[in-house]
mmCIF file with all atom_site columns, C-alpha atoms in Angstrom:
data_model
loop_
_atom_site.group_PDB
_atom_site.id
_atom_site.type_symbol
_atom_site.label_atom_id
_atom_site.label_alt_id
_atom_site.label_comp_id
_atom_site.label_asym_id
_atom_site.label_entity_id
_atom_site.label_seq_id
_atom_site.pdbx_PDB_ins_code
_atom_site.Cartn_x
_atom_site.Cartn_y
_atom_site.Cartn_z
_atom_site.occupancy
_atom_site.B_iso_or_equiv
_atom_site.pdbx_formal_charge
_atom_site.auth_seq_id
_atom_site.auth_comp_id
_atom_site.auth_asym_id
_atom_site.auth_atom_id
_atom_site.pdbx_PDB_model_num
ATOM 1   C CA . UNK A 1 1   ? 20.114  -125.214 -60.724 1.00 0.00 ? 1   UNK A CA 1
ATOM 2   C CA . UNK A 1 2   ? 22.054  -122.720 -63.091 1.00 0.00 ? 2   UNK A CA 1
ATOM 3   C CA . UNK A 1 3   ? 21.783  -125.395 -65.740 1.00 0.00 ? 3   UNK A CA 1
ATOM 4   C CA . UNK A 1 4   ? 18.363  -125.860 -65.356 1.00 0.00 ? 4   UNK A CA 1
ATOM 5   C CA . UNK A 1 5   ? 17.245  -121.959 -65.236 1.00 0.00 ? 5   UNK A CA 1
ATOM 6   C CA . UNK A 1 6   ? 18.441  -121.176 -68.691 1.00 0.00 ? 6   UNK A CA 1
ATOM 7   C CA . UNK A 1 7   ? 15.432  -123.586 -70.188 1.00 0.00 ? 7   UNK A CA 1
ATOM 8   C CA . UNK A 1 8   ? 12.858  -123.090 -67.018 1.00 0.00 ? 8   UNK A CA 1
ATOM 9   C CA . UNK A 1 9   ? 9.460   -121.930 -69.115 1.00 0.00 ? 9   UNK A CA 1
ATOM 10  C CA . UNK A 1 10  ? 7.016   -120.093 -66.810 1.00 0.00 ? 10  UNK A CA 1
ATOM 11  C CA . UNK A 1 11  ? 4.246   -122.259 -67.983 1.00 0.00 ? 11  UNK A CA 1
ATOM 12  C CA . UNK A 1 12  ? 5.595   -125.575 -66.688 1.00 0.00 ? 12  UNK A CA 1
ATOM 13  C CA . UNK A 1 13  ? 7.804   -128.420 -66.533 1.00 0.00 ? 13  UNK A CA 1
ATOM 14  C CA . UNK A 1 14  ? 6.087   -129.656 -69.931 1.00 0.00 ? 14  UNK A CA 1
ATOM 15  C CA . UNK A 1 15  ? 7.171   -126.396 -71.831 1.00 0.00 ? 15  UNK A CA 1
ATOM 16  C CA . UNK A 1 16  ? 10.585  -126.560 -70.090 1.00 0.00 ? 16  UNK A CA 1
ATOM 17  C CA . UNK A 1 17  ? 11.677  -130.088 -71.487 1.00 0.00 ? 17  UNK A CA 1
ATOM 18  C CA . UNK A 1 18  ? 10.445  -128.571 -74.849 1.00 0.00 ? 18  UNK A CA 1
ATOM 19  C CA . UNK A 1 19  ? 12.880  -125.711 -74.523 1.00 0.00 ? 19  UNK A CA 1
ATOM 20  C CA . UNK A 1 20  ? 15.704  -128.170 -74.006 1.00 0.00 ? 20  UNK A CA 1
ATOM 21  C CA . UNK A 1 21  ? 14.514  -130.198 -77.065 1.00 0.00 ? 21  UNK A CA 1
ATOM 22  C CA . UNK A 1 22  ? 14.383  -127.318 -79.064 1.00 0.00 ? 22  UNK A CA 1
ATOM 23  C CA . UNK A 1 23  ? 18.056  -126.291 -78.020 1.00 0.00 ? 23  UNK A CA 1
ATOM 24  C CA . UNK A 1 24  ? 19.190  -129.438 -78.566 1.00 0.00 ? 24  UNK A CA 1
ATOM 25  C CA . UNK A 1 25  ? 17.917  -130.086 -82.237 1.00 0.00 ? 25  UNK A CA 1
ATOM 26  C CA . UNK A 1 26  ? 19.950  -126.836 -82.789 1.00 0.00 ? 26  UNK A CA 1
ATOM 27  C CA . UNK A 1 27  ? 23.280  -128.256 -81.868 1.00 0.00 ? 27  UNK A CA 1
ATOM 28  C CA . UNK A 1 28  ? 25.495  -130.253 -84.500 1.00 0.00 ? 28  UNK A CA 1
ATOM 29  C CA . UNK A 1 29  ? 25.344  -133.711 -83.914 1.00 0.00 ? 29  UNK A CA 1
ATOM 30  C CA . UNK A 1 30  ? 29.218  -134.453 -83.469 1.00 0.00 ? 30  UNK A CA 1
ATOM 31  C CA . UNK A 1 31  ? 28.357  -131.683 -80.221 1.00 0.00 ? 31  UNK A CA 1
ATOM 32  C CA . UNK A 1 32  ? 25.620  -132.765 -79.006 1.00 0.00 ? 32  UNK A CA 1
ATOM 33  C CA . UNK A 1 33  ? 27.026  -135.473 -76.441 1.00 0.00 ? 33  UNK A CA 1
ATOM 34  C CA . UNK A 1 34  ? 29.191  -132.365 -75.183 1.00 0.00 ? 34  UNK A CA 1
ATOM 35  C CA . UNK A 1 35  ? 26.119  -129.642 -74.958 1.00 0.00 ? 35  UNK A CA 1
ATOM 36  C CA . UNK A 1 36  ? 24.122  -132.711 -73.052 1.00 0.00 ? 36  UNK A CA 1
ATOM 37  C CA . UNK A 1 37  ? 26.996  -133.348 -70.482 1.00 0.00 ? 37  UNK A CA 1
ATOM 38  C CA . UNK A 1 38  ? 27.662  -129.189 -70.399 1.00 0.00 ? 38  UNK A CA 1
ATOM 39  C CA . UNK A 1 39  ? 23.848  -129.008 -69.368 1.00 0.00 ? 39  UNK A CA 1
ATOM 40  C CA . UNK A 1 40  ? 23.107  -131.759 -66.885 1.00 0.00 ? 40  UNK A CA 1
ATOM 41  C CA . UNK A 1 41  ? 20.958  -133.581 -69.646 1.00 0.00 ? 41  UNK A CA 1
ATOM 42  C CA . UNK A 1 42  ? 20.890  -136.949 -70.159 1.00 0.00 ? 42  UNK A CA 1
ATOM 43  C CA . UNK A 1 43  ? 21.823  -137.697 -73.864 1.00 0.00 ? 43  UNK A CA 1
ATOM 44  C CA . UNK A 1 44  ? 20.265  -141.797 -74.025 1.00 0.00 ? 44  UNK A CA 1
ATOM 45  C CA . UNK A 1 45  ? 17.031  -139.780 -72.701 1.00 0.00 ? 45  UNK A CA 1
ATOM 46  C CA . UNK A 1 46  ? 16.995  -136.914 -75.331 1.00 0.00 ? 46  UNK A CA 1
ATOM 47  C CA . UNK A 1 47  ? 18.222  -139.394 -77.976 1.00 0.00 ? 47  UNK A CA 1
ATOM 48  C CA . UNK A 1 48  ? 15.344  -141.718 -77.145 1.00 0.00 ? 48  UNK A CA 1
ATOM 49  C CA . UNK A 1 49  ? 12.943  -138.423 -77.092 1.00 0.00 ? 49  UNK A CA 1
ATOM 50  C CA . UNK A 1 50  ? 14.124  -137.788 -80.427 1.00 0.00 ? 50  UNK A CA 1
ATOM 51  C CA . UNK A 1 51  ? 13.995  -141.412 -81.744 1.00 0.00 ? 51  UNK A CA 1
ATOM 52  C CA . UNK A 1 52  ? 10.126  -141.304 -80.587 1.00 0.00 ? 52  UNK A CA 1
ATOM 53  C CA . UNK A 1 53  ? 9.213   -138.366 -82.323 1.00 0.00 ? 53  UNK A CA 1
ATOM 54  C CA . UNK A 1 54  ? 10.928  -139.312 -85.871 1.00 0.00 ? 54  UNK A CA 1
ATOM 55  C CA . UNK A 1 55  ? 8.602   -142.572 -85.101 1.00 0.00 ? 55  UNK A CA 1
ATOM 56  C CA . UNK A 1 56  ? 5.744   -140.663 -85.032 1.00 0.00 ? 56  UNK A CA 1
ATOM 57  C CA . UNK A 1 57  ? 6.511   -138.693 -87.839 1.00 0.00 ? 57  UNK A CA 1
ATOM 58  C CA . UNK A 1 58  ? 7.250   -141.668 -90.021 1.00 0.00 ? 58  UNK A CA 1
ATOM 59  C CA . UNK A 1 59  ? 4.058   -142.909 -88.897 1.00 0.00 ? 59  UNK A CA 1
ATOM 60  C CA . UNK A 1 60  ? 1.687   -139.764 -89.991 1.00 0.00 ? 60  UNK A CA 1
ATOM 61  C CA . UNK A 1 61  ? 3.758   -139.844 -93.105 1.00 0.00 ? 61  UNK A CA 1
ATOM 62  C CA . UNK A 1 62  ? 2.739   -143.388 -94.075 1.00 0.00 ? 62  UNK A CA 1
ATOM 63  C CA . UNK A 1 63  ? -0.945  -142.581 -92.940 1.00 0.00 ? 63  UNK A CA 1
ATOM 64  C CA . UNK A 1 64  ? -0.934  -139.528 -95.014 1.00 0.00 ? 64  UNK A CA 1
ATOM 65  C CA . UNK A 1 65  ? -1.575  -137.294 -91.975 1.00 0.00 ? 65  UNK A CA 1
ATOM 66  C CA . UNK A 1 66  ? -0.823  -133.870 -92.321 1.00 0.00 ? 66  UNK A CA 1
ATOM 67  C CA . UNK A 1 67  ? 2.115   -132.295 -90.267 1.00 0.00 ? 67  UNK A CA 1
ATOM 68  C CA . UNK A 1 68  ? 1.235   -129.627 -88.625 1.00 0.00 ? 68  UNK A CA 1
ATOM 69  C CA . UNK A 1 69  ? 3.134   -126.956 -86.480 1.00 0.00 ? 69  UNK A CA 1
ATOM 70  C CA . UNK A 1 70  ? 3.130   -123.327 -85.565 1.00 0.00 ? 70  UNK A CA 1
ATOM 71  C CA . UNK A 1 71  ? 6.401   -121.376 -86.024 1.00 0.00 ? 71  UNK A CA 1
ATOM 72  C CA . UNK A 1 72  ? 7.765   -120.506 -82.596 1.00 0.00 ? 72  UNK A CA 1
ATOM 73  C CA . UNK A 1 73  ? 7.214   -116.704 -83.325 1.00 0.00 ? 73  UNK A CA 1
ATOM 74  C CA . UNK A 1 74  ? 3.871   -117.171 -83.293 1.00 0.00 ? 74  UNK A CA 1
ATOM 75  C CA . UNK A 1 75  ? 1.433   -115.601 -80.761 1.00 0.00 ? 75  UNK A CA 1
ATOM 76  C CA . UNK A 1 76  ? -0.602  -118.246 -79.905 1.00 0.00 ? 76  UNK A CA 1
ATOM 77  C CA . UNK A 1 77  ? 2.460   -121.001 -80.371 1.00 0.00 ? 77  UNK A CA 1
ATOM 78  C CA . UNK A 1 78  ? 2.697   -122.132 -76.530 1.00 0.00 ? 78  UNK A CA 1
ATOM 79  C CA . UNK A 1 79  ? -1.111  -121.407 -76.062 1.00 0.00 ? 79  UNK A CA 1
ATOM 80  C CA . UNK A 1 80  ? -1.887  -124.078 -78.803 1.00 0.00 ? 80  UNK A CA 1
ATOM 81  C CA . UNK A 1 81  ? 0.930   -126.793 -76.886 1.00 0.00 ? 81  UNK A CA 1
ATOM 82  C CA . UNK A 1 82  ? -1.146  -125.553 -72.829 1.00 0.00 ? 82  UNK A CA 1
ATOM 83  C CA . UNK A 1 83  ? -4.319  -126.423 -75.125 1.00 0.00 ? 83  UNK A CA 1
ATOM 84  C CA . UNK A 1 84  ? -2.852  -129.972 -76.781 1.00 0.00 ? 84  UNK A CA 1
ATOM 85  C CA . UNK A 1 85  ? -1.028  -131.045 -73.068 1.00 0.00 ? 85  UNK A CA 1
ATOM 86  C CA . UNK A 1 86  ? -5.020  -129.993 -71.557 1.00 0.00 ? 86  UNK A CA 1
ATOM 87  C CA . UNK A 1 87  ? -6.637  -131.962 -74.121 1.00 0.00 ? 87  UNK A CA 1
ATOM 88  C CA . UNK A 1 88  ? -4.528  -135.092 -73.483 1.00 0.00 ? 88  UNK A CA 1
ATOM 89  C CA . UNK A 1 89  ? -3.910  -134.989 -69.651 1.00 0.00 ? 89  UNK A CA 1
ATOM 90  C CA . UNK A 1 90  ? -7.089  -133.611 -68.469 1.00 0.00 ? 90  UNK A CA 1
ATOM 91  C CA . UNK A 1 91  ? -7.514  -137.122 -66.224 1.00 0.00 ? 91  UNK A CA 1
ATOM 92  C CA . UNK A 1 92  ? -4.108  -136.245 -64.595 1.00 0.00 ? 92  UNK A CA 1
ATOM 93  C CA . UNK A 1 93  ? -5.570  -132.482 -63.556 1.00 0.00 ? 93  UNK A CA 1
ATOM 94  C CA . UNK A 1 94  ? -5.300  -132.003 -59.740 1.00 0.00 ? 94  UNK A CA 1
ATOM 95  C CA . UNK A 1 95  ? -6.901  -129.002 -57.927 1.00 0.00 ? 95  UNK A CA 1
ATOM 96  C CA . UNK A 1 96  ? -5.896  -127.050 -54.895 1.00 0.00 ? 96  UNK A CA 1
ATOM 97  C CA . UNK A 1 97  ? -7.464  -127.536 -52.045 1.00 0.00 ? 97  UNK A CA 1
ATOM 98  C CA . UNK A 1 98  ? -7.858  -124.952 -49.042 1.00 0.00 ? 98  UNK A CA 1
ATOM 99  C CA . UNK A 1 99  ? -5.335  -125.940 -46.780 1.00 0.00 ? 99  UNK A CA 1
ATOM 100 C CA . UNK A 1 100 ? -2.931  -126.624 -49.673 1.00 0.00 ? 100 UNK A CA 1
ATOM 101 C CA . UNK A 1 101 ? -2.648  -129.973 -50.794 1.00 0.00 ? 101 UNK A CA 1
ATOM 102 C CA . UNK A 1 102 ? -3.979  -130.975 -54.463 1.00 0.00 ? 102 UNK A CA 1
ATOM 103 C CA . UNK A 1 103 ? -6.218  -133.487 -55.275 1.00 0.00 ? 103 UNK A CA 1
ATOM 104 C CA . UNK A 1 104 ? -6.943  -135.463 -58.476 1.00 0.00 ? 104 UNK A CA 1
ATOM 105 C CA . UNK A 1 105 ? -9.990  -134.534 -60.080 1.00 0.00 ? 105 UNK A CA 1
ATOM 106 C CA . UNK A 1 106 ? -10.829 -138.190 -61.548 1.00 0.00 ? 106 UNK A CA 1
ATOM 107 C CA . UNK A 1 107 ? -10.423 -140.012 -57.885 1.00 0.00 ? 107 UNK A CA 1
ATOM 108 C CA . UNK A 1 108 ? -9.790  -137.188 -55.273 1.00 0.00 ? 108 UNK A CA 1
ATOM 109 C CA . UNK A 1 109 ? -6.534  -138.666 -55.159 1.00 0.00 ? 109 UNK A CA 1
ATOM 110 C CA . UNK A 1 110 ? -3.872  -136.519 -52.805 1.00 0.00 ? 110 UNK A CA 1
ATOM 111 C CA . UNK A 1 111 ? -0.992  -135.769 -55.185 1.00 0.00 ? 111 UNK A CA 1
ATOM 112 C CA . UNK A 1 112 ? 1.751   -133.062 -54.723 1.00 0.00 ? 112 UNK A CA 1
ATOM 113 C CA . UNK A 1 113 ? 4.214   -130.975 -57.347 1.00 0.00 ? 113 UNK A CA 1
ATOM 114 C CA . UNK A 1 114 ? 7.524   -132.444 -57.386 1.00 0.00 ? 114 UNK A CA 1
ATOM 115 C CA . UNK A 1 115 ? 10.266  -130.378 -55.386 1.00 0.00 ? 115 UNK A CA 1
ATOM 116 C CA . UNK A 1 116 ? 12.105  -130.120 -58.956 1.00 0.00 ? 116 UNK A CA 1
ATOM 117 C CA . UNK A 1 117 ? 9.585   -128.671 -60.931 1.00 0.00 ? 117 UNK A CA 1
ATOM 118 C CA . UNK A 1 118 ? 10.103  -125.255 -62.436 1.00 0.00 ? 118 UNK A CA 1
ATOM 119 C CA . UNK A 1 119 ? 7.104   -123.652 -61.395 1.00 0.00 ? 119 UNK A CA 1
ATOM 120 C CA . UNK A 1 120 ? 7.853   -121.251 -58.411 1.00 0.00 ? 120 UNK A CA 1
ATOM 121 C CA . UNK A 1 121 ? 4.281   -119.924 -57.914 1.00 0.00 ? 121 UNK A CA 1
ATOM 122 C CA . UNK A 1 122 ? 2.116   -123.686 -57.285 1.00 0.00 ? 122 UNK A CA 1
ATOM 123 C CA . UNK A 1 123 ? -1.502  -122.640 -58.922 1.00 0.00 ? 123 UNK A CA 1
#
């Protein structure tokens, strides 16, 4: 739980794995099978993560698609990821219901947070 504190983002589970991307790009690559053991991450899963995002990189490069990204320092930086995780989940949105249990808003299906999720105060 240590581990996992020093990347917990307020915001969410979504903003947390970010964190631990972000870390990890930072590390040297010779260290970063070390740093992943050091942190209870699991390097095949963070090196996939990584593959999959060079993928889609090369992939707006050959379609000529601009590259676009806000410098971390920015204000509105995590408010323009809530907005582009909204725009892309909003079928997977689940709302709280009186007596405590969430529901799916596309089929009023009963869903719950998972026990490992960073967020401490369930909306």
């Amino acid at each position: 739980d240590i581990a996992k504190a020093q990347f917990a983002h307020p915001d969410g589970d979504h903003l947390t794995l970010l964190t631990v991307f972000q870390a990890y790009e930072q590390i040297p690559q010779s260290e970063r099978k070390k740093w992943c053991w050091d942190n209870f991450i699991n390097d095949r899963s963070i090196s996939s993560a990584e593959s999959v995002r060079n993928q889609l990189l090369g992939i707006m490069r050959n379609a000529d698609l601009p590259i676009v990204s806000n410098d971390i320092d920015n204000i509105n930086y995590y408010t323009n990821i809530r907005q582009a995780l909204t725009a892309g989940l909003f079928m997977q949105v689940g709302y709280k219901q009186r007596d405590g249990t969430y529901l799916t808003v596309k089929d009023n299906q009963k869903v719950s947070i998972h026990p490992s999720s960073v967020i401490d105060n369930k909306p």
